[in-house]
Coordinates of C-alpha atoms in Angstrom, one line a residue:
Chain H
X8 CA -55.1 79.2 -26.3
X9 CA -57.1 78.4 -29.2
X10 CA -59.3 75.1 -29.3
X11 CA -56.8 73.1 -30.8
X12 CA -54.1 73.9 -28.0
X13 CA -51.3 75.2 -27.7
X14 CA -48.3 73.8 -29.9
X15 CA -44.8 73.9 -28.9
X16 CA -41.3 72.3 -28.7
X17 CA -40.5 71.4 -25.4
X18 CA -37.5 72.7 -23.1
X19 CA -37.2 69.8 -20.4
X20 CA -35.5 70.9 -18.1
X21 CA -32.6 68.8 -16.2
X22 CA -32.5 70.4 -12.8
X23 CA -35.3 72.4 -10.8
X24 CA -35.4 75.8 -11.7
X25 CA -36.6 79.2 -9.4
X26 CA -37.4 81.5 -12.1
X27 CA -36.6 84.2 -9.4
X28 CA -32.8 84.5 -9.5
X29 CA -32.7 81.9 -12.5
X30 CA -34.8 83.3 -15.1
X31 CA -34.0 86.7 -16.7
X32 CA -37.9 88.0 -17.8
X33 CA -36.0 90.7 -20.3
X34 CA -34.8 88.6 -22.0
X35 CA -36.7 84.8 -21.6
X36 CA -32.8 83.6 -21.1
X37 CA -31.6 81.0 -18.2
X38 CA -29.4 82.9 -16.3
X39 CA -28.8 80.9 -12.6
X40 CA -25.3 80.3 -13.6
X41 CA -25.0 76.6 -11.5
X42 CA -28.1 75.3 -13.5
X43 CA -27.2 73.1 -16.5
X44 CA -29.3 74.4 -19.3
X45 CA -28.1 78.0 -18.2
X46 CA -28.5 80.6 -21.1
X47 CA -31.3 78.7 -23.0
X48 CA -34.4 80.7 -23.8
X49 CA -37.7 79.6 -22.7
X50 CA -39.9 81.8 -25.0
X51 CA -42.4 80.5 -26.9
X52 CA -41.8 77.1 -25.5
X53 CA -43.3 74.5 -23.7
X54 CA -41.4 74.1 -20.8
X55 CA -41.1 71.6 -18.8
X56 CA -39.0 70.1 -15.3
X57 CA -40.3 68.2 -12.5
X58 CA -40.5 70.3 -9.7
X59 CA -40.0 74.1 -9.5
X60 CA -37.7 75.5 -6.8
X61 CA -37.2 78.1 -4.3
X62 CA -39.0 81.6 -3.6
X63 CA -42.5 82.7 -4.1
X64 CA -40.8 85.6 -6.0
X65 CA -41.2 83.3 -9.0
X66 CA -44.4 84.2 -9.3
X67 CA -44.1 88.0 -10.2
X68 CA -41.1 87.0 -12.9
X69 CA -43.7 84.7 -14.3
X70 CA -46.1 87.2 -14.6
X71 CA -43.2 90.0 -16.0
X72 CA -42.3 87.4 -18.5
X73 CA -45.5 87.2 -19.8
X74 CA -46.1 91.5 -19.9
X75 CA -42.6 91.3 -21.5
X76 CA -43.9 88.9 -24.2
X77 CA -40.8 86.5 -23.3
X78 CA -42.7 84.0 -21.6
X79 CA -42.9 80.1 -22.4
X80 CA -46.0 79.1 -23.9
X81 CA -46.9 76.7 -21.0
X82 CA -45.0 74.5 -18.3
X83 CA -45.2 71.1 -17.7
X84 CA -44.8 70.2 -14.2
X85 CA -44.6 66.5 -12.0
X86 CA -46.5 67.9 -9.0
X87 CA -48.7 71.1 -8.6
X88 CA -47.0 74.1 -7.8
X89 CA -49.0 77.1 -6.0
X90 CA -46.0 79.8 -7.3
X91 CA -46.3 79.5 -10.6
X92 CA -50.2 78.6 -10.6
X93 CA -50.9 82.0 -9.2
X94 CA -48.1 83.8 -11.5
X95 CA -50.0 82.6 -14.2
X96 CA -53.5 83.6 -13.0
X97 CA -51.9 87.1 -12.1
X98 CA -50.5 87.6 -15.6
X99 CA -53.9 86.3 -17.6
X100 CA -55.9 88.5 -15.4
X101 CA -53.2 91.5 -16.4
X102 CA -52.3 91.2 -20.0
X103 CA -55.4 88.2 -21.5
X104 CA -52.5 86.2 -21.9
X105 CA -52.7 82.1 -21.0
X106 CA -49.5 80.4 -19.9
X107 CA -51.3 77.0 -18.5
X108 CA -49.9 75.4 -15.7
X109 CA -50.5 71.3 -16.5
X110 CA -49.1 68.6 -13.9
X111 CA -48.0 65.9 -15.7
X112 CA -47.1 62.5 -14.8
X113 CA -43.8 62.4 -14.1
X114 CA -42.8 58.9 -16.1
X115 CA -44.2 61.0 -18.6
X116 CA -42.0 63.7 -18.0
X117 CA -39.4 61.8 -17.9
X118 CA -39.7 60.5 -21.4
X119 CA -40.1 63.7 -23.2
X120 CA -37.0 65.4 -24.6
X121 CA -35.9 68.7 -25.4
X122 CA -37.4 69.6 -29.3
X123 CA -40.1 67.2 -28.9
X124 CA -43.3 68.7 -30.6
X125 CA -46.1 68.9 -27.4
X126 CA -49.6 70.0 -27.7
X127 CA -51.4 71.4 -24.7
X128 CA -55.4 71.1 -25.3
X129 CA -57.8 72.0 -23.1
X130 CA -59.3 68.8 -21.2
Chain A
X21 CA -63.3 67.6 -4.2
X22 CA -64.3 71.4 -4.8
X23 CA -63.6 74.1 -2.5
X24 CA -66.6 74.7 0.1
X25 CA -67.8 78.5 0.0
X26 CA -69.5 80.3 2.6
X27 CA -72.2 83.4 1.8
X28 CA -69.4 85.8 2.5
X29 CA -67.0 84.0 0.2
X30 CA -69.7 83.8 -2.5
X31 CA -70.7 88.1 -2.3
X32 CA -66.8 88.4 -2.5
X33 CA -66.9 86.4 -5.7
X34 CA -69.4 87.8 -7.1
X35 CA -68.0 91.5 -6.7
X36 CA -69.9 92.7 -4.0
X37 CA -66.9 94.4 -2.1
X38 CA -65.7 95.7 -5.8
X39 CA -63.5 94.2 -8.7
X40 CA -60.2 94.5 -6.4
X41 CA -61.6 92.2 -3.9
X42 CA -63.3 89.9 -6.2
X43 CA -60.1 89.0 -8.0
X44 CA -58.0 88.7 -4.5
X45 CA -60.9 85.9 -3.6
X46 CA -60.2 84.3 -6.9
X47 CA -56.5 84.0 -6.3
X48 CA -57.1 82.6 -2.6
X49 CA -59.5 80.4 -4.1
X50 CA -56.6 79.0 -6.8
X51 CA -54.0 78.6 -3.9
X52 CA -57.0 76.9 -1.8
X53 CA -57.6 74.3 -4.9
X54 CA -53.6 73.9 -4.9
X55 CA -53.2 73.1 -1.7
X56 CA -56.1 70.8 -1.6
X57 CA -58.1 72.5 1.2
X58 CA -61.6 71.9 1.5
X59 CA -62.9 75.2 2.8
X60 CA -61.7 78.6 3.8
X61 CA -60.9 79.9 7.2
X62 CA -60.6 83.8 8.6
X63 CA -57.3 85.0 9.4
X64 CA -56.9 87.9 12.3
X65 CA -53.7 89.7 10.2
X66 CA -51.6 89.4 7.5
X67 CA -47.7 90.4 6.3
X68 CA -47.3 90.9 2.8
X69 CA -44.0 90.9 0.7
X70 CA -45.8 91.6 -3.0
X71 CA -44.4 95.2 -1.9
X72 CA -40.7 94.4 -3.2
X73 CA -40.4 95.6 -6.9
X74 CA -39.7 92.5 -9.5
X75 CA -40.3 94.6 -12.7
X76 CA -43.7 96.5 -14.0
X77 CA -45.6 93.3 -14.1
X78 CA -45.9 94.1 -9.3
X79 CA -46.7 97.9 -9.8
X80 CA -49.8 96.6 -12.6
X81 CA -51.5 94.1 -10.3
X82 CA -51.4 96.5 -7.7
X83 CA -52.9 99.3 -9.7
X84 CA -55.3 96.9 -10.7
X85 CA -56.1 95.8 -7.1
X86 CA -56.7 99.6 -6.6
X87 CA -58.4 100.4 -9.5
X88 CA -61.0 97.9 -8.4
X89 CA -61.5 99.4 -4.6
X90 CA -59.1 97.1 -2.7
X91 CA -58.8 97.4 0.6
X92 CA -57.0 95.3 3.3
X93 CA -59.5 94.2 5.8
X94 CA -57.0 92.6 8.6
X95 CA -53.9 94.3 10.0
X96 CA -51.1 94.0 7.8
X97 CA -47.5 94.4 7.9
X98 CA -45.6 95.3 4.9
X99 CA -42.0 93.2 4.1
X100 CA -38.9 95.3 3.0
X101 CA -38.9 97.1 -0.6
X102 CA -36.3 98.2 -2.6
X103 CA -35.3 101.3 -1.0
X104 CA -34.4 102.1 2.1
X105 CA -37.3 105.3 1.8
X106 CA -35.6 107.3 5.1
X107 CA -32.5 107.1 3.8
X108 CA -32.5 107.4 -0.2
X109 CA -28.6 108.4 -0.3
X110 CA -27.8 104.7 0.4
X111 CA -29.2 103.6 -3.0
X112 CA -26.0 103.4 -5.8
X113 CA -28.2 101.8 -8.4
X114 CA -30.5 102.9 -11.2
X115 CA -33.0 106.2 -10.5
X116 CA -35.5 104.8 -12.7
X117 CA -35.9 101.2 -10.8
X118 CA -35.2 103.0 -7.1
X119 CA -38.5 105.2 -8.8
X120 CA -40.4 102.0 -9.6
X121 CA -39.2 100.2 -6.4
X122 CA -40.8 103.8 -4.5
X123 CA -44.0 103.9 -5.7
X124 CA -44.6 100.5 -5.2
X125 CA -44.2 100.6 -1.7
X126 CA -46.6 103.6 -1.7
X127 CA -49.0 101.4 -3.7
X128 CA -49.4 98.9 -0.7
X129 CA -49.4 101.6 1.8
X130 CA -52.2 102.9 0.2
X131 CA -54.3 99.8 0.2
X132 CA -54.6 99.9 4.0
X133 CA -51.1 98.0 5.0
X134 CA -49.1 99.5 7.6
X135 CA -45.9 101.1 6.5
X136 CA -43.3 99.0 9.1
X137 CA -40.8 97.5 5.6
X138 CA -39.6 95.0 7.6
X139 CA -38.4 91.2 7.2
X140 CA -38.8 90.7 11.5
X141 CA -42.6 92.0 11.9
X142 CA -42.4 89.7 14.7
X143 CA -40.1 92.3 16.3
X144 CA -43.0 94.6 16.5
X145 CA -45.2 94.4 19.9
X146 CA -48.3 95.3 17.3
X147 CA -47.7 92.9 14.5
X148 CA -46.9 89.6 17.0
X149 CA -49.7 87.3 16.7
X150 CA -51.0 85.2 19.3
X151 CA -50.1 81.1 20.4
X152 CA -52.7 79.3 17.9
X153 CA -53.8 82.5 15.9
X154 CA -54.6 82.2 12.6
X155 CA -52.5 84.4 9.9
X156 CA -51.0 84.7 6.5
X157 CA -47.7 85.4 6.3
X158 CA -45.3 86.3 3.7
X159 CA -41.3 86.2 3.7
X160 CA -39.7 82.8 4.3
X161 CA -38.2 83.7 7.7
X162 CA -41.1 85.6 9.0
X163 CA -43.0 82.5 8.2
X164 CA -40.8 80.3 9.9
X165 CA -40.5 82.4 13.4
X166 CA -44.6 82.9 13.0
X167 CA -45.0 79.0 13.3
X168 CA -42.0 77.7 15.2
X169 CA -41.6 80.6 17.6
X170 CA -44.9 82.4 17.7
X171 CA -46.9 79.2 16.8
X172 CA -49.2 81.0 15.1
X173 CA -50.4 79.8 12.0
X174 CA -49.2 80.5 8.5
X175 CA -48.7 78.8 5.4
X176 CA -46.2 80.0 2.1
X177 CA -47.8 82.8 1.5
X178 CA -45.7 84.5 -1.0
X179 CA -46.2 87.6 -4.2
X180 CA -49.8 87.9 -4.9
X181 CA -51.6 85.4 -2.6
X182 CA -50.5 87.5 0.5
X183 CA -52.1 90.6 -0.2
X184 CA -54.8 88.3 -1.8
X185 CA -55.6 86.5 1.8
X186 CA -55.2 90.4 3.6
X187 CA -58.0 91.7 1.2
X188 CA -60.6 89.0 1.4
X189 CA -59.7 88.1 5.6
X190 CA -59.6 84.5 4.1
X191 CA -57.1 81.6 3.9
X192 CA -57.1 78.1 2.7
X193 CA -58.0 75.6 5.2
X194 CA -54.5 73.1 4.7
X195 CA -51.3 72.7 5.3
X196 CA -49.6 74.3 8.7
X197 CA -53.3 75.9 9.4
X198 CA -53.9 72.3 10.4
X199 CA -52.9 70.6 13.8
X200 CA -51.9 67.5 12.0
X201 CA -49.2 69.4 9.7
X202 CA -47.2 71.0 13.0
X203 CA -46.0 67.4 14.3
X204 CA -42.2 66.9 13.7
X205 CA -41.5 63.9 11.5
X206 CA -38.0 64.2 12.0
X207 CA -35.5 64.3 15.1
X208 CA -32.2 66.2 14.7
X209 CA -30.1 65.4 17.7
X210 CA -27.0 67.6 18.4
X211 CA -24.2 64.8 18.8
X212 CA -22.1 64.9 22.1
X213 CA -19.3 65.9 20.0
X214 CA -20.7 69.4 19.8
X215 CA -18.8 71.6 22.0
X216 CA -20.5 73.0 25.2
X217 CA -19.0 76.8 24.3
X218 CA -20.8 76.0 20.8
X219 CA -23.9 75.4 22.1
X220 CA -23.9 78.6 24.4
X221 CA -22.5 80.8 21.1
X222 CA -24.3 82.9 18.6
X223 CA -22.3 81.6 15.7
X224 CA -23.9 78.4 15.9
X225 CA -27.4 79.1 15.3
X226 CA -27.2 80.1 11.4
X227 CA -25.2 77.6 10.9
X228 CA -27.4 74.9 12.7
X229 CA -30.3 76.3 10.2
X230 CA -28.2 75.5 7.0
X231 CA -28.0 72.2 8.3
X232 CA -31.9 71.6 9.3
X233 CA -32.9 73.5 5.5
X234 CA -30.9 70.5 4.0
X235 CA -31.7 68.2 6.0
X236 CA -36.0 68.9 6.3
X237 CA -36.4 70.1 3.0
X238 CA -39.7 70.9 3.2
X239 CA -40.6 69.0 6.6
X240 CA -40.8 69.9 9.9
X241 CA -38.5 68.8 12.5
X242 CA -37.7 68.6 16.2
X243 CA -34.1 69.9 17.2
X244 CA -32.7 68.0 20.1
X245 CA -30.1 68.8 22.2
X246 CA -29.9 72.5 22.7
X247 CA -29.4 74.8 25.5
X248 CA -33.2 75.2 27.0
X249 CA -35.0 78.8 26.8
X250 CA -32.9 79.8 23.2
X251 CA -33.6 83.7 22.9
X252 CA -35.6 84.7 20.0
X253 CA -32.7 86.2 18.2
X254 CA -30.6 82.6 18.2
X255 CA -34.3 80.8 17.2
X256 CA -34.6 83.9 13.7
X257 CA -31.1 83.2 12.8
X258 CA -32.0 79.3 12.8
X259 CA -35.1 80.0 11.1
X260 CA -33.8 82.3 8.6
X261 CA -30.8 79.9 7.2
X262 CA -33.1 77.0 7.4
X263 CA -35.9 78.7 5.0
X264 CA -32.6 79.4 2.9
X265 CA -31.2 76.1 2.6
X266 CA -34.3 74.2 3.0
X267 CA -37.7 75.2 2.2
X268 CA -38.7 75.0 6.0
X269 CA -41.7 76.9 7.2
X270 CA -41.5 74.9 10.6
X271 CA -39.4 73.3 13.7
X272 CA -39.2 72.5 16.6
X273 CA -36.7 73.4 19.1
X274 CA -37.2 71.7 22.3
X275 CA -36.9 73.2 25.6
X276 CA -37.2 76.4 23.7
X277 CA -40.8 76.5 21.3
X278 CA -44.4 77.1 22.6
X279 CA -45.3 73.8 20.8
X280 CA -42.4 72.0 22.1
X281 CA -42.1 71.8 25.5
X282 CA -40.6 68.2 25.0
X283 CA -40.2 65.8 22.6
X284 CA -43.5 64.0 23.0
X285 CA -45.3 67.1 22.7
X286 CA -43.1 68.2 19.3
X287 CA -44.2 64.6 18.1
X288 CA -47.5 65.7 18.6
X289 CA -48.4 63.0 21.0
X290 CA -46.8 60.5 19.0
X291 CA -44.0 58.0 20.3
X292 CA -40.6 58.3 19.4
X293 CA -40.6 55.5 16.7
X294 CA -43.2 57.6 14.5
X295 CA -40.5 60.0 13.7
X296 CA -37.1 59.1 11.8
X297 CA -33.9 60.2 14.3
X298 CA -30.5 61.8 13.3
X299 CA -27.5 63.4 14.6
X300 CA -25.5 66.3 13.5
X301 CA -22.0 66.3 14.4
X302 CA -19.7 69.0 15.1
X303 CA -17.7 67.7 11.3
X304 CA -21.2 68.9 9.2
X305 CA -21.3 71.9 11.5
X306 CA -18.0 73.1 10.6
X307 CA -18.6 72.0 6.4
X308 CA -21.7 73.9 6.6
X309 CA -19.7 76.9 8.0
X310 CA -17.1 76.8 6.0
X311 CA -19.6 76.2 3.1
X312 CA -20.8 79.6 3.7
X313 CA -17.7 81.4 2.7
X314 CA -16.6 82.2 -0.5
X315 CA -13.9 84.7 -0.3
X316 CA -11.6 84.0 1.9
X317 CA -8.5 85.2 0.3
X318 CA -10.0 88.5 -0.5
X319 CA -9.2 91.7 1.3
X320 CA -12.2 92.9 3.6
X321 CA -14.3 95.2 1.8
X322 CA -17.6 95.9 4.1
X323 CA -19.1 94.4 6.6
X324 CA -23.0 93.5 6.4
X325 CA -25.3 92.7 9.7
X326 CA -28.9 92.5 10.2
X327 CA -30.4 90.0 8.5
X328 CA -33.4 89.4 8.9
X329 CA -33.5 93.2 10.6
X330 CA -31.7 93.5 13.9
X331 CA -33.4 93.7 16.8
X332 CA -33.2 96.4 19.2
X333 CA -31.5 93.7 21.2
X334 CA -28.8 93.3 18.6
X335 CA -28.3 97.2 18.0
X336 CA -27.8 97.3 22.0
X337 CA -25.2 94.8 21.3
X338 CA -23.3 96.2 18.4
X339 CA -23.4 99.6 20.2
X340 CA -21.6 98.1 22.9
X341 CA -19.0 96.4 20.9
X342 CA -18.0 99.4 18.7
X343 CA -18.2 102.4 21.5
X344 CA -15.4 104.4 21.2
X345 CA -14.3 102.8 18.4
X346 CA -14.6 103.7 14.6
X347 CA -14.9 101.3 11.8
X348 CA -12.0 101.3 8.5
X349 CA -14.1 99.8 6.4
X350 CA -18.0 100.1 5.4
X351 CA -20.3 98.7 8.3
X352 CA -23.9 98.6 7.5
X353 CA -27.0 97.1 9.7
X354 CA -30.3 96.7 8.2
X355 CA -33.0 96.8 10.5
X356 CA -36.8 97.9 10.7
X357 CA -37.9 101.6 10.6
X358 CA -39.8 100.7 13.9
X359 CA -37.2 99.2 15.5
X360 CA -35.1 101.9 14.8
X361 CA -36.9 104.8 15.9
X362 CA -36.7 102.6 19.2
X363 CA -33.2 102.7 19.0
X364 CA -32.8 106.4 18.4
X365 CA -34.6 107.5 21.2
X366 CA -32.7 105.1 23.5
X367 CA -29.5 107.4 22.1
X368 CA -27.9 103.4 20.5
X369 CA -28.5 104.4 17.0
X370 CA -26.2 107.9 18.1
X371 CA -23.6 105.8 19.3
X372 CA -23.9 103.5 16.6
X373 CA -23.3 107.0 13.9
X374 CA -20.4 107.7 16.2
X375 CA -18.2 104.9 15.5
X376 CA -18.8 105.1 11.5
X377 CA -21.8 102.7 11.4
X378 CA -24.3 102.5 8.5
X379 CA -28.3 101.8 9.7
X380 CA -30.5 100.8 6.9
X381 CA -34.1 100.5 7.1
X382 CA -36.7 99.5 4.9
X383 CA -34.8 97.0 2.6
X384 CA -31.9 95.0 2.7
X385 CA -28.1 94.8 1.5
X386 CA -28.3 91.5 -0.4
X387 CA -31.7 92.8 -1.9
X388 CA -30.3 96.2 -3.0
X389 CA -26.8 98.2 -4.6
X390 CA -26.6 99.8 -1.4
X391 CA -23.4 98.8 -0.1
X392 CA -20.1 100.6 -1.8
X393 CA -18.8 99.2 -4.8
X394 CA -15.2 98.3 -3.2
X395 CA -13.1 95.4 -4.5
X396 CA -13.2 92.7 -1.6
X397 CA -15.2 90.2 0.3
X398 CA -18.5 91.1 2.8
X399 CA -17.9 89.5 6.3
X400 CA -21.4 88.9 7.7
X401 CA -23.1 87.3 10.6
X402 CA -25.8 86.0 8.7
X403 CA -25.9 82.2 6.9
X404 CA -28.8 84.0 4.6
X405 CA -26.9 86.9 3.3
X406 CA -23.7 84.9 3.0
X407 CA -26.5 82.2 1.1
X408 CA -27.8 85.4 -1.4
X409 CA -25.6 87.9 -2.0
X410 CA -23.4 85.7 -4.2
X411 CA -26.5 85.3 -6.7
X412 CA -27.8 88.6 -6.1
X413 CA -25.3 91.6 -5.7
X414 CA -22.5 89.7 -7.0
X415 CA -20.8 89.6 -3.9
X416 CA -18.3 87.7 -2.2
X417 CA -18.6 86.4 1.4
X418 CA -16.9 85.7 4.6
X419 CA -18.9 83.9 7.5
X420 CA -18.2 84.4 11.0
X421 CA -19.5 85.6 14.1
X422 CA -20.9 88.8 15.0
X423 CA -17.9 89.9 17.8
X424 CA -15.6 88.8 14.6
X425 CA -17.4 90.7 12.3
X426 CA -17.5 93.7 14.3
X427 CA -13.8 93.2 15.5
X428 CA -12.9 92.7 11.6
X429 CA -14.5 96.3 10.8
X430 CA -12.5 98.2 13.1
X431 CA -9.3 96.1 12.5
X432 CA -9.5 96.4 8.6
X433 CA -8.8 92.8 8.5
X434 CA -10.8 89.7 8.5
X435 CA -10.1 87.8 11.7
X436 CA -11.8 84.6 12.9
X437 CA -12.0 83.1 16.5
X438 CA -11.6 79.2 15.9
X439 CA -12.4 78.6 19.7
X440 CA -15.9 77.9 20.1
X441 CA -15.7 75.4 16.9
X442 CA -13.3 73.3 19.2
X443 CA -10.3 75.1 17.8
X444 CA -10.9 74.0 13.7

């Protein structure tokens, strides 16, 4: 992350994802076939849902989507989330690679839309 | 409010115990600032399911753990890989990841963990912590059975912050730690609709977990209404599905659960009104049962048991149904290495060989491509494969009893006995 942030276009997510099981780190593609937005690409984007779900396994595909340079740029969360915190801390310790982990509030969640432009500064 | 660090913390920190350790205390410090804790607390062990290969990204933080003079520094179990290392035959997928999946077992051998690959530590007379201990815990049905039927003390631990805590001895001083967090804040009563022959039947238990998952979420609840003194095999299946269905890391079963002796005591002390109250029929039982299958007009391909691992009470059992009898179609039980070498010298796991039966340690058949790549639907006994195996193996499932699976292997054909579920 530079000073000015990160910029990014959003991909808000409809449903909860587990990024174990429902993210493919290969490729940066959605691939839990009952989630809504499966077969989108989260790489080099901001993304964004309102609660993560499922296994702690989540953390290490974070953290192999980042070393596989398919990782969103950051994610945009309604309440903290230990999994992907610690994926993230994991991978920037690994590979100097950032992917920040920002709670937002979720009214403001709920307003952003897919393609919006976001900027991520630090506070 | 910032987390409160002791002198030991602080040398940790600061490197004194090497790079490896220093970085653990940084991650235990993160989940410690997530979880809102205000200081750190010693744990007296640890089980650890980072060991379980989810591409290079595992076997680098582990080299970097050991590059920097890591070092468990409690007893620690390690959860299942992704091979079963005794038996490498069973593995029908790629060389290269079974390679990958192999040496990052080693890796966390080699820190100081104890080699045991299991999803049931608890299983194990030298990994079963004490009433009130405090551990961290990895593996969402470990964690489960370590607070509900061991009540010892563990929160989510999960990839990275498991070994992170067994390094540094230290845990963050929140969640199911805390007294406060163990109270049930919800009642599940069985309704009188529920068959007495239910109640005193395997089958019922996994089932009775899908339900408590959806219904607790993330809470912990009190289950009301079943037989008194459940064994331990009946409380893991419970445990298991609900952690599947639910993200439950606690309950409550009344009559059966060191911390719930009754009602009051599951409460926490509290009265009655201080928790919200609900039923669960013998209808949602049989939806969540059926809910579990999902191919039912598929010829029966394999047959899939132990999961979580058997227990040596379990292999006894199976033994017993199949003696003198030899399967037609693929029958495979995962189970621990431990538990296993228990069973081989008590001849079982001979017997077991005998009648055509596959014993996997080390891993387990949803995890893996270990079972045979025939055309048909798995029968299983357990509401967490049937949950998994879908998603990850690309399998199909049948859901029934273990006397029905076992009966199904040897006849070839998937049959179902109706009669403890009232008949429907």
């Amino acid at each position: 992350m530079t000073n000015r942030g990160i910029h990014g276009e959003a991909l808000v997510l409809d449903e909860p994802l587990s990024l174990w099981g429902g993210l493919d780190p290969a490729t940066g593609r959605i691939v839990d076939a009952r989630h809504p937005q499966r077969g989108a690409s989260v790489s080099g984007r901001v993304l964004a849902m309102s609660a993560v779900r499922g296994s702690s396994s989540s953390s290490s595909v974070l953290a192999e989507a980042v070393r596989a340079g398919t990782a969103p740029l950051a994610v945009l969360l309604g309440e903290r989330d230990l999994i992907l915190s610690v994926g993230s801390a994991v991978a920037e310790e690994l590979y100097g690679v950032r992917v920040p982990i920002v709670v937002w509030p979720r009214a403001r969640l709920a307003a952003l839309r897919t393609g919006d432009r976001v900027i991520v500064a630090d506070s | 409010m910032p987390v409160a660090l002791d002198d030991r913390d602080r040398a940790l920190l600061a490197g004194d115990r090497g790079a490896g350790a220093a970085f653990a205390m940084r991650l235990v410090l993160l989940a410690a600032e997530a979880l809102g804790a205000r200081q750190l607390i010693d744990i007296s062990g640890a089980h650890v399911d980072s060991c379980l290969y989810h591409g290079q990204a595992t076997l680098d933080f582990v080299e970097r753990l050991r590059a920097g003079d890591a070092r468990v520094t409690v007893p620690t179990t390690l959860n299942v890989g992704a091979v079963d290392l005794l038996h490498p035959e069973l593995w029908h997928g790629s060389p290269e990841v079974a390679e990958a999946g192999r040496r990052l077992m080693e890796a966390y051998r080699a820190l100081g963990c104890r080699p045991t690959y299991t999803c049931a530590p608890y299983q194990l007379p030298f990994a079963r912590p004490a009433l009130g201990d405090q551990v961290a815990w990895a593996e969402s049905n470990a964690i489960v059975f370590c607070n509900s039927v061991l009540g010892a003390r563990t929160e989510r631990y999960g990839d990275f912050t498991d070994i992170a805590c067994a390094i540094t001895g230290r845990v963050p001083d929140a969640g199911l730690h805390r007294t406060e967090a163990r109270r049930a804040t919800l009642v599940l009563r069985l309704a009188d609709d529920v068959p007495p022959a239910l109640r005193d039947a395997d089958v019922l238990y996994p089932v009775l977990g899908m339900v408590l998952g959806r219904r607790a979420g993330s809470s912990v609840a009190a289950l009301v209404g079943l037989p008194a003194g459940l064994d331990e095999d009946r409380l893991k299946a419970i445990g298991a599905a609900a952690a599947s269905s639910g993200a439950v890391a606690m309950f409550h079963a009344v009559g059966s659960t060191p911390e719930a002796p009754t009602l009051a005591a599951a409460l926490g002390g509290r009265d009655t009104g201080a928790a919200v109250e609900e039923t669960i029929t013998l209808a949602e039982l049989r939806g969540a049962r059926d809910a579990l299958t999902t191919g039912d007009d598929l010829p029966l391909a394999a047959v899939s048991l132990g999961t979580p691992h058997a227990s040596l009470g379990e292999l006894r059992a199976i033994a017993r149904a199949v003696d003198g009898r030899r399967t037609r179609v693929e029958l495979l039980v995962s189970t621990g290495r431990d538990v296993l070498a228990a069973a081989d010298s008590e001849g079982i796991a001979a017997r077991l060989r005998a009648a055509g039966v596959e014993l996997l340690v080390d891993t387990c058949s949803y995890l893996s491509p270990v079972l045979r790549e025939v055309p048909g639907a798995v029968m299983t006994d357990s509401a967490k494969w049937a949950a998994y195996a879908p998603g990850n193996v690309g399998r199909e499932v049948v859901f029934a009893s273990r006397d029905d699976c076992l009966a199904s292997a040897v006849s070839g054909r998937v049959t179902i006995d109706l009669a403890p579920w009232g008949g429907a």
